[in-house]
Tab-separated table of C-alpha atoms and ligand atoms in Angstrom:
chain	number	residue	atom	x	y	z
A	904	UNK	CA	-6.127	-92.213	-39.981
A	905	UNK	CA	-5.195	-91.056	-36.505
A	906	UNK	CA	-6.355	-92.776	-33.320
A	907	UNK	CA	-9.347	-90.416	-33.184
A	908	UNK	CA	-10.345	-91.421	-36.703
A	909	UNK	CA	-9.381	-88.073	-38.225
A	910	UNK	CA	-7.705	-88.466	-41.585
A	911	UNK	CA	-4.101	-87.332	-41.927
A	912	UNK	CA	-5.152	-85.120	-44.836
A	913	UNK	CA	-7.357	-83.149	-42.431
A	914	UNK	CA	-4.635	-83.005	-39.766
A	915	UNK	CA	-2.246	-81.607	-42.380
A	916	UNK	CA	-4.676	-78.790	-43.121
A	917	UNK	CA	-5.169	-77.836	-39.476
A	918	UNK	CA	-2.044	-75.679	-39.041
A	919	UNK	CA	-3.340	-73.407	-41.795
A	920	UNK	CA	-6.751	-73.092	-40.101
A	921	UNK	CA	-4.929	-72.410	-36.864
A	922	UNK	CA	-2.858	-69.630	-38.445
A	923	UNK	CA	-5.883	-67.914	-40.001
A	924	UNK	CA	-7.922	-68.183	-36.829
A	925	UNK	CA	-4.975	-66.752	-34.857
A	926	UNK	CA	-4.933	-63.742	-37.195
A	927	UNK	CA	-8.694	-63.290	-36.779
A	928	UNK	CA	-8.275	-63.412	-33.000
A	929	UNK	CA	-5.547	-60.773	-33.150
A	930	UNK	CA	-8.019	-58.604	-35.057
A	931	UNK	CA	-10.689	-59.174	-32.380
A	932	UNK	CA	-12.977	-61.148	-34.691
A	933	UNK	CA	-15.347	-63.121	-32.458
A	934	UNK	CA	-17.121	-65.301	-34.972
A	935	UNK	CA	-16.896	-66.258	-38.601
A	936	UNK	CA	-19.060	-68.207	-41.041
A	937	UNK	CA	-17.626	-71.023	-43.116
A	938	UNK	CA	-18.333	-68.837	-46.167
A	939	UNK	CA	-16.231	-65.947	-44.854
A	940	UNK	CA	-13.470	-68.295	-43.738
A	941	UNK	CA	-13.540	-69.978	-47.131
A	942	UNK	CA	-13.158	-66.642	-48.925
A	943	UNK	CA	-10.207	-65.716	-46.724
A	944	UNK	CA	-8.495	-69.077	-47.035
A	945	UNK	CA	-9.386	-69.822	-50.661
A	946	UNK	CA	-10.801	-73.215	-49.711
A	947	UNK	CA	-14.392	-74.197	-50.488
A	948	UNK	CA	-16.896	-73.626	-47.678
A	949	UNK	CA	-17.932	-77.260	-47.901
A	950	UNK	CA	-14.328	-78.365	-47.399
A	951	UNK	CA	-14.138	-76.193	-44.296
A	952	UNK	CA	-17.409	-77.569	-42.936
A	953	UNK	CA	-16.296	-81.116	-43.670
A	954	UNK	CA	-12.897	-80.592	-42.057
A	955	UNK	CA	-14.205	-78.906	-38.963
A	956	UNK	CA	-17.181	-81.259	-38.537
A	957	UNK	CA	-14.626	-83.945	-37.755
A	958	UNK	CA	-14.292	-82.481	-34.318
A	959	UNK	CA	-17.970	-82.013	-33.683
A	960	UNK	CA	-19.934	-79.074	-32.407
A	961	UNK	CA	-17.664	-76.246	-33.513
A	962	UNK	CA	-20.093	-74.544	-35.832
A	963	UNK	CA	-23.669	-73.516	-35.236
A	964	UNK	CA	-26.300	-72.978	-37.890
A	965	UNK	CA	-26.766	-69.253	-38.456
A	966	UNK	CA	-23.977	-68.305	-36.074
A	967	UNK	CA	-20.877	-69.656	-37.746
A	968	UNK	CA	-17.795	-70.534	-35.791
A	969	UNK	CA	-16.687	-69.033	-32.529
A	970	UNK	CA	-13.123	-68.057	-33.467
A	971	UNK	CA	-11.548	-68.364	-30.039
A	972	UNK	CA	-13.168	-71.724	-29.323
A	973	UNK	CA	-12.161	-73.121	-32.696
A	974	UNK	CA	-8.616	-71.779	-32.323
A	975	UNK	CA	-8.264	-73.334	-28.875
A	976	UNK	CA	-9.732	-76.681	-29.924
A	977	UNK	CA	-7.561	-76.957	-33.047
A	978	UNK	CA	-4.580	-75.995	-30.899
A	979	UNK	CA	-5.443	-78.867	-28.547
A	980	UNK	CA	-5.795	-81.314	-31.421
A	981	UNK	CA	-2.370	-80.262	-32.690
A	982	UNK	CA	-0.972	-80.601	-29.178
A	983	UNK	CA	-0.126	-76.902	-29.007
A	984	UNK	CA	-1.477	-76.606	-25.495
A	985	UNK	CA	1.593	-78.607	-24.438
A	986	UNK	CA	5.210	-77.584	-24.047
A	987	UNK	CA	8.016	-79.203	-26.018
A	988	UNK	CA	11.735	-79.123	-25.360
A	989	UNK	CA	13.866	-78.919	-28.465
A	990	UNK	CA	17.552	-79.412	-29.157
A	991	UNK	CA	19.295	-78.327	-32.347
A	992	UNK	CA	22.120	-80.408	-33.782
A	993	UNK	CA	24.302	-78.286	-36.050
A	994	UNK	CA	25.021	-74.668	-35.149
A	995	UNK	CA	25.788	-73.492	-38.696
A	996	UNK	CA	23.801	-71.028	-40.801
A	997	UNK	CA	20.479	-72.809	-40.569
A	998	UNK	CA	20.803	-74.027	-36.970
A	999	UNK	CA	21.623	-70.519	-35.814
A	1000	UNK	CA	18.793	-69.010	-37.850
A	1001	UNK	CA	16.309	-71.413	-36.249
A	1002	UNK	CA	17.732	-70.748	-32.796
A	1003	UNK	CA	17.378	-67.019	-33.378
A	1004	UNK	CA	13.727	-67.294	-34.346
A	1005	UNK	CA	11.723	-66.473	-31.248
A	1006	UNK	CA	8.278	-67.348	-32.542
A	1007	UNK	CA	8.631	-71.098	-31.895
A	1008	UNK	CA	8.841	-70.369	-28.204
A	1009	UNK	CA	5.591	-68.426	-28.289
A	1010	UNK	CA	3.977	-71.608	-29.609
A	1011	UNK	CA	5.395	-73.760	-26.847
A	1012	UNK	CA	8.558	-75.066	-28.534
A	1013	UNK	CA	11.478	-74.194	-26.276
A	1014	UNK	CA	15.014	-74.498	-27.625
A	1015	UNK	CA	16.949	-75.893	-24.690
A	1016	UNK	CA	20.342	-76.652	-26.199
A	1017	UNK	CA	22.409	-76.509	-29.386
A	1018	UNK	CA	25.138	-78.985	-30.278
A	1019	UNK	CA	27.903	-78.953	-32.863
A	1020	UNK	CA	31.058	-80.880	-33.631
A	1021	UNK	CA	33.225	-77.866	-34.445
A	1022	UNK	CA	35.379	-76.847	-31.451
A	1023	UNK	CA	35.715	-73.376	-32.925
A	1024	UNK	CA	32.112	-72.798	-31.873
A	1025	UNK	CA	32.892	-73.379	-28.199
A	1026	UNK	CA	31.926	-70.262	-26.308
A	1027	UNK	CA	29.373	-69.175	-28.917
A	1028	UNK	CA	25.955	-68.527	-27.535
A	1029	UNK	CA	22.759	-67.854	-29.463
A	1030	UNK	CA	20.040	-65.944	-27.627
A	1031	UNK	CA	21.696	-67.025	-24.421
A	1032	UNK	CA	21.814	-70.687	-25.444
A	1033	UNK	CA	25.392	-71.860	-25.374
A	1034	UNK	CA	26.641	-74.168	-28.150
A	1035	UNK	CA	27.710	-77.497	-26.642
A	1036	UNK	CA	30.023	-80.078	-28.147
A	1037	UNK	CA	28.727	-83.374	-29.531
A	1038	UNK	CA	30.495	-85.456	-26.884
A	1039	UNK	CA	28.026	-84.040	-24.357
A	1040	UNK	CA	24.986	-85.033	-26.434
A	1041	UNK	CA	24.399	-88.575	-25.191
A	1042	UNK	CA	24.440	-87.619	-21.529
A	1043	UNK	CA	22.254	-84.590	-22.190
A	1044	UNK	CA	19.606	-86.549	-24.065
A	1045	UNK	CA	19.519	-89.334	-21.482
A	1046	UNK	CA	19.288	-86.929	-18.563
A	1047	UNK	CA	17.075	-84.116	-19.825
A	1048	UNK	CA	13.572	-84.292	-21.162
A	1049	UNK	CA	13.984	-83.695	-24.899
A	1050	UNK	CA	10.901	-84.012	-27.094
A	1051	UNK	CA	12.215	-82.964	-30.498
A	1052	UNK	CA	15.688	-82.989	-32.059
A	1053	UNK	CA	16.319	-80.689	-35.002
A	1054	UNK	CA	18.903	-81.802	-37.550
A	1055	UNK	CA	20.736	-78.979	-39.312
A	1056	UNK	CA	23.934	-80.863	-40.131
A	1057	UNK	CA	25.350	-82.075	-43.469
A	1058	UNK	CA	23.381	-84.871	-45.118
A	1059	UNK	CA	26.318	-87.283	-44.882
A	1060	UNK	CA	26.242	-86.958	-41.084
A	1061	UNK	CA	22.518	-86.864	-40.457
A	1062	UNK	CA	21.588	-90.606	-40.655
A	1063	UNK	CA	24.170	-91.677	-38.059
A	1064	UNK	CA	23.378	-88.800	-35.692
A	1065	UNK	CA	19.664	-89.565	-36.049
A	1066	UNK	CA	20.250	-93.227	-35.216
A	1067	UNK	CA	22.252	-92.290	-32.136
A	1068	UNK	CA	19.561	-89.867	-30.993
A	1069	UNK	CA	16.909	-92.553	-31.372
A	1070	UNK	CA	18.997	-95.108	-29.483
A	1071	UNK	CA	19.252	-92.590	-26.621
A	1072	UNK	CA	15.495	-92.122	-26.513
A	1073	UNK	CA	14.550	-89.345	-28.965
A	1074	UNK	CA	11.130	-89.972	-30.525
A	1075	UNK	CA	10.669	-87.006	-32.870
A	1076	UNK	CA	13.029	-85.453	-35.403
A	1077	UNK	CA	12.632	-82.256	-37.387
A	1078	UNK	CA	14.965	-83.019	-40.263
A	1079	UNK	CA	16.389	-80.281	-42.457
A	1080	UNK	CA	19.206	-82.377	-43.932
A	1081	UNK	CA	18.300	-83.410	-47.478
A	1082	UNK	CA	18.462	-87.146	-46.839
A	1083	UNK	CA	16.041	-89.937	-45.898
A	1084	UNK	CA	16.747	-91.057	-42.357
A	1085	UNK	CA	15.215	-94.579	-42.439
A	1086	UNK	CA	14.367	-94.820	-38.759
A	1087	UNK	CA	11.991	-97.264	-37.021
A	1088	UNK	CA	8.324	-96.620	-37.900
A	1089	UNK	CA	7.385	-95.412	-34.428
A	1090	UNK	CA	9.863	-92.521	-34.644
A	1091	UNK	CA	8.178	-89.366	-35.921
A	1092	UNK	CA	10.162	-87.573	-38.589
A	1093	UNK	CA	9.079	-84.343	-40.222
A	1094	UNK	CA	11.268	-83.460	-43.200
A	1095	UNK	CA	11.566	-79.837	-44.227
A	1096	UNK	CA	13.149	-79.401	-47.615
A	1097	UNK	CA	13.076	-75.866	-48.960
A	1098	UNK	CA	14.782	-76.988	-52.167
A	1099	UNK	CA	11.862	-79.337	-52.953
A	1100	UNK	CA	9.439	-76.498	-52.477
A	1101	UNK	CA	11.563	-74.395	-54.828
A	1102	UNK	CA	11.508	-77.212	-57.410
A	1103	UNK	CA	7.684	-77.201	-57.312
A	1104	UNK	CA	7.767	-73.461	-57.919
A	1105	UNK	CA	10.212	-74.035	-60.763
A	1106	UNK	CA	7.764	-76.514	-62.314
A	1107	UNK	CA	4.886	-74.020	-62.088
A	1108	UNK	CA	6.999	-71.261	-63.574
A	1109	UNK	CA	8.253	-73.498	-66.356
A	1110	UNK	CA	4.687	-74.571	-67.218
A	1111	UNK	CA	3.560	-70.948	-67.265
A	1112	UNK	CA	6.451	-69.940	-69.523
A	1113	UNK	CA	5.806	-72.881	-71.874
A	1114	UNK	CA	2.132	-71.919	-72.145
A	1115	UNK	CA	3.093	-68.340	-72.976
A	1116	UNK	CA	5.614	-69.535	-75.553
A	1117	UNK	CA	3.001	-71.814	-77.136
A	1118	UNK	CA	0.520	-68.942	-77.307
A	1119	UNK	CA	3.115	-66.741	-78.986
A	1120	UNK	CA	3.913	-69.379	-81.602
A	1121	UNK	CA	0.191	-70.149	-81.990
A	1122	UNK	CA	0.544	-73.813	-80.983
B	1263	LIG	P1	26.570	-75.098	-42.246
B	1263	LIG	O1	27.763	-75.704	-42.859
B	1263	LIG	O2	26.504	-73.641	-42.046
B	1263	LIG	O3	26.294	-75.783	-40.806
B	1263	LIG	C1	26.430	-77.142	-40.546
B	1263	LIG	C2	26.916	-77.295	-39.113
B	1263	LIG	O4	26.880	-78.678	-38.775
B	1263	LIG	C3	28.357	-76.814	-38.914
B	1263	LIG	O5	28.420	-75.905	-37.838
B	1263	LIG	C4	29.124	-78.093	-38.639
B	1263	LIG	O6	30.215	-77.895	-37.745
B	1263	LIG	C5	28.037	-78.958	-38.021
B	1263	LIG	N1	28.309	-80.389	-38.103
B	1263	LIG	C6	28.876	-81.085	-39.108
B	1263	LIG	N2	28.919	-82.397	-38.810
B	1263	LIG	C7	28.349	-82.532	-37.590
B	1263	LIG	C8	28.103	-83.630	-36.745
B	1263	LIG	N3	28.411	-84.872	-37.111
B	1263	LIG	N4	27.527	-83.404	-35.569
B	1263	LIG	C9	27.203	-82.142	-35.195
B	1263	LIG	N5	27.418	-81.059	-35.934
B	1263	LIG	C10	27.980	-81.252	-37.130
B	1263	LIG	O7	25.349	-75.607	-43.107
B	1263	LIG	P2	23.860	-75.021	-43.189
B	1263	LIG	O8	23.755	-74.093	-44.321
B	1263	LIG	O9	23.436	-74.538	-41.853
B	1263	LIG	O10	23.043	-76.322	-43.560
B	1263	LIG	C11	22.904	-77.366	-42.615
B	1263	LIG	C12	22.094	-78.507	-43.203
B	1263	LIG	O11	20.810	-78.052	-43.526
B	1263	LIG	C13	22.658	-79.084	-44.496
B	1263	LIG	O12	22.402	-80.482	-44.526
B	1263	LIG	C14	21.895	-78.385	-45.573
B	1263	LIG	O13	21.838	-79.146	-46.752
B	1263	LIG	C15	20.564	-78.303	-44.897
B	1263	LIG	N6	19.705	-77.230	-45.373
B	1263	LIG	C16	18.422	-77.550	-45.528
B	1263	LIG	C17	17.499	-76.637	-45.905
B	1263	LIG	C18	16.093	-77.096	-45.980
B	1263	LIG	O14	15.277	-76.475	-46.582
B	1263	LIG	N7	15.786	-78.193	-45.395
B	1263	LIG	C19	17.860	-75.252	-46.228
B	1263	LIG	C20	19.256	-74.986	-45.994
B	1263	LIG	C21	20.138	-75.950	-45.596
């Protein structure tokens, strides 16, 4: 449960609502019923009503949901009406790809600096953001307002770098390194592991293939 009594399961579903509502807004849709939203999102209408009732007063009987209002309110709940400063640690393939992605900025996540340990990257700049060396990191983090640190470094290096970042005041880490960071409970860590997602897909595919094989052999 969060401090407002909203379950984490609901909070986890909100970004998806937010994305769909954003698309509706782009298409000038003013209002939508839970039934229509449920058909679009492939979630039951009762789940949608239950989820959105948590925040009170979004839907009206016979009218449905006002898309812009709902989008704005969900954005506020997710904290997207705020601005966040981000630093990326690791200017390799993934770090550079993230730095090159402009959409985060549109959502209020501003990449302020990129750090790496490799001196060969000195002088490299990504979308105008110059790669800095790791020996500048401590001073930078202590001096500047950094809300989120992104870890795109090898997994052997990530735990120590994360610990340093936390000791210098970082409170939130977006971790792409495939390793558990084991940080104090109050530090927010969001792990993104594409390989795990691929393994889930592998499981689904394997199950599908096994079912087909069983049908063929009449099992
Ligand atoms: P890469 O080798 O292209 O880049 C890693 C960068 O980290 C290099 O520029 C290197 O100089 C730098 N680095 C190494 N030690 C450092 C340290 N102690 N401090 C600062 N910088 C340091 O690797 P790539 O492909 O960009 O992957 C980076 C990390 O992201 C790896 O841990 C990889 O396993 C992970 N990864 C995760 C994915 C995910 O879905 N979460 C997908 C792809 C990669």
